[in-house]
Amino acid sequence: MAKQVYYEDVEEGMEIPPLVKNPTTQQLVKWAGASGDYYQIHYDKDFALASGLPGVIVHGRLKSSFLAELLSDWVGEEGAVKKVSVQHRGMDFPGEQLTCKGKVTKKYVQDGEHIIELEIWTENPRGEKTAPGSAVVALPSRG
Amino acid sequence: MAEEINIEEMKKAIGKPTGSSTIEIEKGMIKKFAESLEDPNPLWQDEEYAKKARFGGIVAPPGLLMAAMMLGERAPLPFAMPMARILDGGGEWEYFKPMRPGDVLTVASKLHDIREREGKMGKMLFMVTETTWTNQNNELVARALGTLINY
């Protein structure tokens, strides 16, 4: 795991290390099985086309989970993810790289906890934010 | 596709519980979930590593509550979705307590909001469901608001 990040290391406006994901149809099937979401638009191309979609699409909840993974990676073993909010704005397709990113919007201490608020999003290869959202995490303090 | 939608009738379901169920958090479930995500974080699987971390042992990743299975065997809403297609509009998850292997969570849901909108693809119905997860010690573990779009 990466070095632990502390509250004092963080500045408003800074970007956190991105998480690059390469969802494949195989991963969508694995996710369907592990998550219990068997909606056919995520693995049956004929069904997806008949539903008016351009093809099989990545589960919105998988993208939200990628964003949760991005946050868990960043807060490390001494931090905690407190809130994740995601809007599914655009579709993503297997075979296309998905980059999860985050940017610090606010930092403050509340009830003894060192809180960081972030803007988070998934980005497709065309630079479009397909799943924007926000998050609240707690970090350890050196103080 | 547009059928008659009686939104006022549907709104009567807001705030009424649609049943609850229980789910046990298991190491195998966490492992399978992390593998499907291709998330190698040792906090989810390595007991020795996790022991020294904030929560003192293996916990489930926050993403686990985003999975459909974590909604349990909910009773359906007291109305059928009027249109054929469904999209997941997104959600908001708030975490209060860690989820550990062996925890038994009670999952309860209710309709939080419902609204109608004219979109690019015609009439759309936005349904927001609130779900809460409570552990065996009666502690609120997490709360989520999920939006489903019927169109």
GROMACS .gro file of C-alpha atoms in nm:
model
  294
    1MET     CA    1   0.000   0.000   0.000
    2ALA     CA    2   0.103   0.360  -0.055
    3LYS     CA    3   0.234   0.577   0.226
    4GLN     CA    4  -0.033   0.694   0.473
    5VAL     CA    5  -0.168   1.041   0.391
    6TYR     CA    6  -0.232   1.275   0.685
    7TYR     CA    7  -0.472   1.565   0.724
    8GLU     CA    8  -0.180   1.810   0.736
    9ASP     CA    9  -0.055   1.686   0.395
   10VAL     CA   10  -0.376   1.790   0.224
   11GLU     CA   11  -0.456   2.124   0.065
   12GLU     CA   12  -0.780   2.247  -0.086
   13GLY     CA   13  -0.767   2.221  -0.464
   14MET     CA   14  -0.519   1.935  -0.477
   15GLU     CA   15  -0.594   1.628  -0.684
   16ILE     CA   16  -0.558   1.283  -0.533
   17PRO     CA   17  -0.375   1.003  -0.718
   18PRO     CA   18  -0.607   0.873  -0.993
   19LEU     CA   19  -0.721   0.510  -1.019
   20VAL     CA   20  -0.719   0.365  -1.370
   21LYS     CA   21  -0.966   0.086  -1.445
   22ASN     CA   22  -1.008  -0.115  -1.762
   23PRO     CA   23  -1.352  -0.277  -1.738
   24THR     CA   24  -1.402  -0.570  -1.975
   25THR     CA   25  -1.716  -0.774  -2.046
   26GLN     CA   26  -1.556  -1.042  -1.826
   27GLN     CA   27  -1.535  -0.799  -1.537
   28LEU     CA   28  -1.900  -0.699  -1.588
   29VAL     CA   29  -1.999  -1.066  -1.560
   30LYS     CA   30  -1.784  -1.109  -1.248
   31TRP     CA   31  -1.942  -0.798  -1.097
   32ALA     CA   32  -2.291  -0.917  -1.190
   33GLY     CA   33  -2.223  -1.244  -1.007
   34ALA     CA   34  -2.060  -1.085  -0.703
   35SER     CA   35  -2.310  -0.801  -0.669
   36GLY     CA   36  -2.626  -0.986  -0.768
   37ASP     CA   37  -2.718  -0.737  -1.042
   38TYR     CA   38  -2.822  -0.955  -1.336
   39TYR     CA   39  -2.984  -0.689  -1.553
   40GLN     CA   40  -2.906  -0.811  -1.908
   41ILE     CA   41  -2.804  -0.470  -2.047
   42HIS     CA   42  -2.469  -0.534  -1.877
   43TYR     CA   43  -2.375  -0.862  -2.050
   44ASP     CA   44  -2.624  -0.952  -2.325
   45LYS     CA   45  -2.547  -0.743  -2.634
   46ASP     CA   46  -2.871  -0.838  -2.819
   47PHE     CA   47  -3.073  -0.741  -2.514
   48ALA     CA   48  -2.882  -0.412  -2.480
   49LEU     CA   49  -2.939  -0.326  -2.849
   50ALA     CA   50  -3.310  -0.412  -2.821
   51SER     CA   51  -3.325  -0.177  -2.522
   52GLY     CA   52  -3.208   0.109  -2.742
   53LEU     CA   53  -2.853   0.113  -2.607
   54PRO     CA   54  -2.545   0.123  -2.833
   55GLY     CA   55  -2.419  -0.197  -2.670
   56VAL     CA   56  -2.347  -0.353  -2.334
   57ILE     CA   57  -2.284  -0.082  -2.073
   58VAL     CA   58  -2.085  -0.072  -1.749
   59HIS     CA   59  -2.300  -0.098  -1.434
   60GLY     CA   60  -2.343   0.241  -1.270
   61ARG     CA   61  -2.290   0.075  -0.934
   62LEU     CA   62  -1.960  -0.071  -1.054
   63LYS     CA   63  -1.845   0.281  -1.140
   64SER     CA   64  -1.960   0.400  -0.796
   65SER     CA   65  -1.761   0.113  -0.642
   66PHE     CA   66  -1.454   0.212  -0.844
   67LEU     CA   67  -1.489   0.560  -0.695
   68ALA     CA   68  -1.519   0.408  -0.346
   69GLU     CA   69  -1.202   0.210  -0.422
   70LEU     CA   70  -1.025   0.533  -0.528
   71LEU     CA   71  -1.117   0.685  -0.190
   72SER     CA   72  -1.024   0.378   0.016
   73ASP     CA   73  -0.686   0.367  -0.159
   74TRP     CA   74  -0.625   0.732  -0.082
   75VAL     CA   75  -0.735   0.739   0.286
   76GLY     CA   76  -0.523   0.430   0.355
   77GLU     CA   77  -0.536   0.202   0.655
   78GLU     CA   78  -0.581   0.485   0.908
   79GLY     CA   79  -0.850   0.676   0.723
   80ALA     CA   80  -1.220   0.614   0.667
   81VAL     CA   81  -1.467   0.677   0.386
   82LYS     CA   82  -1.770   0.849   0.537
   83LYS     CA   83  -1.987   0.945   0.243
   84VAL     CA   84  -1.991   0.880  -0.132
   85SER     CA   85  -2.239   1.040  -0.367
   86VAL     CA   86  -2.244   0.959  -0.740
   87GLN     CA   87  -2.464   1.061  -1.031
   88HIS     CA   88  -2.471   0.842  -1.339
   89ARG     CA   89  -2.461   1.099  -1.617
   90GLY     CA   90  -2.308   0.915  -1.912
   91MET     CA   91  -2.272   0.557  -2.025
   92ASP     CA   92  -1.941   0.374  -2.022
   93PHE     CA   93  -1.854   0.074  -2.232
   94PRO     CA   94  -1.637  -0.232  -2.168
   95GLY     CA   95  -1.306  -0.205  -2.351
   96GLU     CA   96  -1.278   0.165  -2.275
   97GLN     CA   97  -1.046   0.291  -2.005
   98LEU     CA   98  -1.213   0.454  -1.708
   99THR     CA   99  -1.009   0.687  -1.488
  100CYS     CA  100  -1.134   0.766  -1.139
  101LYS     CA  101  -1.026   1.104  -1.011
  102GLY     CA  102  -1.074   1.323  -0.707
  103LYS     CA  103  -1.003   1.679  -0.602
  104VAL     CA  104  -1.007   1.820  -0.250
  105THR     CA  105  -1.272   2.089  -0.204
  106LYS     CA  106  -1.265   2.148   0.172
  107LYS     CA  107  -1.084   2.046   0.492
  108TYR     CA  108  -1.195   2.102   0.850
  109VAL     CA  109  -1.206   1.948   1.196
  110GLN     CA  110  -1.546   1.844   1.325
  111ASP     CA  111  -1.618   1.661   1.652
  112GLY     CA  112  -1.247   1.577   1.681
  113GLU     CA  113  -1.238   1.419   1.335
  114HIS     CA  114  -1.017   1.545   1.054
  115ILE     CA  115  -1.251   1.571   0.759
  116ILE     CA  116  -1.178   1.614   0.389
  117GLU     CA  117  -1.445   1.682   0.129
  118LEU     CA  118  -1.377   1.597  -0.233
  119GLU     CA  119  -1.523   1.624  -0.577
  120ILE     CA  120  -1.493   1.283  -0.745
  121TRP     CA  121  -1.563   1.156  -1.094
  122THR     CA  122  -1.502   0.890  -1.355
  123GLU     CA  123  -1.356   1.006  -1.684
  124ASN     CA  124  -1.374   0.832  -2.022
  125PRO     CA  125  -1.099   0.844  -2.290
  126ARG     CA  126  -1.266   1.155  -2.440
  127GLY     CA  127  -1.225   1.343  -2.112
  128GLU     CA  128  -1.598   1.334  -2.033
  129LYS     CA  129  -1.705   1.303  -1.670
  130THR     CA  130  -1.949   1.012  -1.690
  131ALA     CA  131  -2.013   0.971  -1.318
  132PRO     CA  132  -1.952   1.290  -1.118
  133GLY     CA  133  -2.007   1.307  -0.746
  134SER     CA  134  -1.871   1.409  -0.410
  135ALA     CA  135  -1.726   1.244  -0.105
  136VAL     CA  136  -1.646   1.296   0.262
  137VAL     CA  137  -1.356   1.111   0.424
  138ALA     CA  138  -1.169   1.121   0.756
  139LEU     CA  139  -0.789   1.119   0.772
  140PRO     CA  140  -0.548   1.070   1.062
  141SER     CA  141  -0.370   1.379   1.197
  142ARG     CA  142  -0.005   1.419   1.290
  143GLY     CA  143  -0.114   1.659   1.566
  144MET     CA  144  -4.422   0.397  -2.423
  145ALA     CA  145  -4.600   0.665  -2.224
  146GLU     CA  146  -4.871   0.517  -2.012
  147GLU     CA  147  -5.102   0.687  -1.772
  148ILE     CA  148  -4.899   0.773  -1.464
  149ASN     CA  149  -5.083   0.854  -1.147
  150ILE     CA  150  -4.803   1.022  -0.957
  151GLU     CA  151  -5.027   1.133  -0.671
  152GLU     CA  152  -5.129   0.774  -0.609
  153MET     CA  153  -4.763   0.662  -0.613
  154LYS     CA  154  -4.666   0.938  -0.370
  155LYS     CA  155  -4.883   0.770  -0.107
  156ALA     CA  156  -4.608   0.508  -0.075
  157ILE     CA  157  -4.349   0.766   0.037
  158GLY     CA  158  -4.211   0.694   0.383
  159LYS     CA  159  -4.387   0.360   0.423
  160PRO     CA  160  -4.150   0.068   0.491
  161THR     CA  161  -4.137  -0.185   0.209
  162GLY     CA  162  -4.020  -0.469   0.432
  163SER     CA  163  -3.685  -0.569   0.573
  164SER     CA  164  -3.446  -0.861   0.558
  165THR     CA  165  -3.114  -0.966   0.709
  166ILE     CA  166  -2.775  -1.020   0.547
  167GLU     CA  167  -2.468  -1.177   0.703
  168ILE     CA  168  -2.131  -1.027   0.615
  169GLU     CA  169  -1.888  -1.309   0.536
  170LYS     CA  170  -1.519  -1.319   0.446
  171GLY     CA  171  -1.595  -1.515   0.130
  172MET     CA  172  -1.852  -1.257   0.021
  173ILE     CA  173  -1.601  -0.974   0.075
  174LYS     CA  174  -1.329  -1.163  -0.114
  175LYS     CA  175  -1.556  -1.236  -0.411
  176PHE     CA  176  -1.668  -0.875  -0.419
  177ALA     CA  177  -1.312  -0.734  -0.402
  178GLU     CA  178  -1.201  -0.975  -0.675
  179SER     CA  179  -1.484  -0.870  -0.905
  180LEU     CA  180  -1.381  -0.510  -0.853
  181GLU     CA  181  -1.013  -0.606  -0.906
  182ASP     CA  182  -0.942  -0.420  -0.583
  183PRO     CA  183  -0.626  -0.562  -0.420
  184ASN     CA  184  -0.652  -0.359  -0.094
  185PRO     CA  185  -0.529  -0.591   0.188
  186LEU     CA  186  -0.772  -0.428   0.434
  187TRP     CA  187  -1.049  -0.640   0.281
  188GLN     CA  188  -0.869  -0.974   0.290
  189ASP     CA  189  -0.546  -0.987   0.492
  190GLU     CA  190  -0.626  -1.040   0.860
  191GLU     CA  191  -0.268  -0.980   0.980
  192TYR     CA  192  -0.242  -0.654   0.784
  193ALA     CA  193  -0.591  -0.537   0.881
  194LYS     CA  194  -0.528  -0.601   1.252
  195LYS     CA  195  -0.289  -0.303   1.266
  196ALA     CA  196  -0.521  -0.069   1.076
  197ARG     CA  197  -0.786   0.177   1.199
  198PHE     CA  198  -1.060  -0.082   1.243
  199GLY     CA  199  -0.841  -0.359   1.392
  200GLY     CA  200  -0.944  -0.634   1.154
  201ILE     CA  201  -1.088  -0.720   0.815
  202VAL     CA  202  -1.376  -0.494   0.711
  203ALA     CA  203  -1.595  -0.485   0.402
  204PRO     CA  204  -1.512  -0.217   0.144
  205PRO     CA  205  -1.762   0.072   0.128
  206GLY     CA  206  -1.852  -0.033  -0.225
  207LEU     CA  207  -2.011  -0.351  -0.092
  208LEU     CA  208  -2.324  -0.159   0.004
  209MET     CA  209  -2.355  -0.039  -0.356
  210ALA     CA  210  -2.410  -0.398  -0.469
  211ALA     CA  211  -2.764  -0.510  -0.546
  212MET     CA  212  -2.737  -0.812  -0.315
  213MET     CA  213  -2.692  -0.578  -0.019
  214LEU     CA  214  -3.046  -0.454  -0.068
  215GLY     CA  215  -3.172  -0.794   0.048
  216GLU     CA  216  -3.504  -0.948  -0.042
  217ARG     CA  217  -3.702  -0.628  -0.031
  218ALA     CA  218  -4.074  -0.630  -0.070
  219PRO     CA  219  -4.155  -0.451  -0.395
  220LEU     CA  220  -4.303  -0.104  -0.402
  221PRO     CA  221  -4.681  -0.109  -0.387
  222PHE     CA  222  -4.708  -0.017  -0.756
  223ALA     CA  223  -4.563  -0.154  -1.077
  224MET     CA  224  -4.318   0.057  -1.274
  225PRO     CA  225  -4.532   0.202  -1.552
  226MET     CA  226  -4.267   0.195  -1.826
  227ALA     CA  227  -4.045  -0.080  -1.961
  228ARG     CA  228  -3.695   0.056  -1.920
  229ILE     CA  229  -3.492   0.119  -1.609
  230LEU     CA  230  -3.168   0.307  -1.557
  231ASP     CA  231  -2.973   0.355  -1.238
  232GLY     CA  232  -2.949   0.730  -1.177
  233GLY     CA  233  -2.692   0.710  -0.901
  234GLY     CA  234  -2.688   0.719  -0.525
  235GLU     CA  235  -2.553   0.851  -0.201
  236TRP     CA  236  -2.403   0.627   0.065
  237GLU     CA  237  -2.322   0.736   0.419
  238TYR     CA  238  -2.112   0.512   0.644
  239PHE     CA  239  -2.131   0.526   1.022
  240LYS     CA  240  -1.980   0.196   1.145
  241PRO     CA  241  -1.741  -0.056   0.988
  242MET     CA  242  -1.884  -0.381   0.852
  243ARG     CA  243  -1.699  -0.686   0.981
  244PRO     CA  244  -1.721  -1.054   0.890
  245GLY     CA  245  -1.987  -1.213   1.111
  246ASP     CA  246  -2.199  -0.899   1.133
  247VAL     CA  247  -2.567  -0.958   1.069
  248LEU     CA  248  -2.722  -0.653   0.909
  249THR     CA  249  -3.090  -0.573   0.899
  250VAL     CA  250  -3.175  -0.400   0.574
  251ALA     CA  251  -3.483  -0.177   0.563
  252SER     CA  252  -3.608   0.029   0.272
  253LYS     CA  253  -3.872   0.283   0.191
  254LEU     CA  254  -3.964   0.514  -0.093
  255HIS     CA  255  -3.807   0.853  -0.020
  256ASP     CA  256  -3.927   1.056  -0.317
  257ILE     CA  257  -4.086   1.017  -0.658
  258ARG     CA  258  -4.106   1.272  -0.938
  259GLU     CA  259  -4.190   1.292  -1.303
  260ARG     CA  260  -3.987   1.471  -1.570
  261GLU     CA  261  -3.997   1.513  -1.944
  262GLY     CA  262  -3.656   1.404  -2.075
  263LYS     CA  263  -3.481   1.343  -2.406
  264MET     CA  264  -3.631   0.996  -2.415
  265GLY     CA  265  -3.983   1.104  -2.326
  266LYS     CA  266  -4.150   1.078  -1.991
  267MET     CA  267  -3.921   0.975  -1.707
  268LEU     CA  268  -4.002   0.874  -1.355
  269PHE     CA  269  -3.737   0.929  -1.086
  270MET     CA  270  -3.777   0.708  -0.781
  271VAL     CA  271  -3.553   0.764  -0.480
  272THR     CA  272  -3.537   0.481  -0.229
  273GLU     CA  273  -3.386   0.509   0.117
  274THR     CA  274  -3.211   0.203   0.257
  275THR     CA  275  -3.065   0.160   0.605
  276TRP     CA  276  -2.836  -0.113   0.736
  277THR     CA  277  -2.837  -0.181   1.111
  278ASN     CA  278  -2.606  -0.433   1.278
  279GLN     CA  279  -2.671  -0.694   1.551
  280ASN     CA  280  -2.577  -0.436   1.818
  281ASN     CA  281  -2.855  -0.211   1.692
  282GLU     CA  282  -2.602   0.038   1.552
  283LEU     CA  283  -2.681   0.219   1.229
  284VAL     CA  284  -2.405   0.104   0.991
  285ALA     CA  285  -2.501   0.294   0.678
  286ARG     CA  286  -2.776   0.481   0.501
  287ALA     CA  287  -2.822   0.517   0.126
  288LEU     CA  288  -3.044   0.705  -0.114
  289GLY     CA  289  -3.062   0.539  -0.455
  290THR     CA  290  -3.227   0.682  -0.765
  291LEU     CA  291  -3.391   0.460  -1.024
  292ILE     CA  292  -3.511   0.607  -1.352
  293ASN     CA  293  -3.807   0.442  -1.522
  294TYR     CA  294  -3.864   0.553  -1.883
   0.00000   0.00000   0.00000
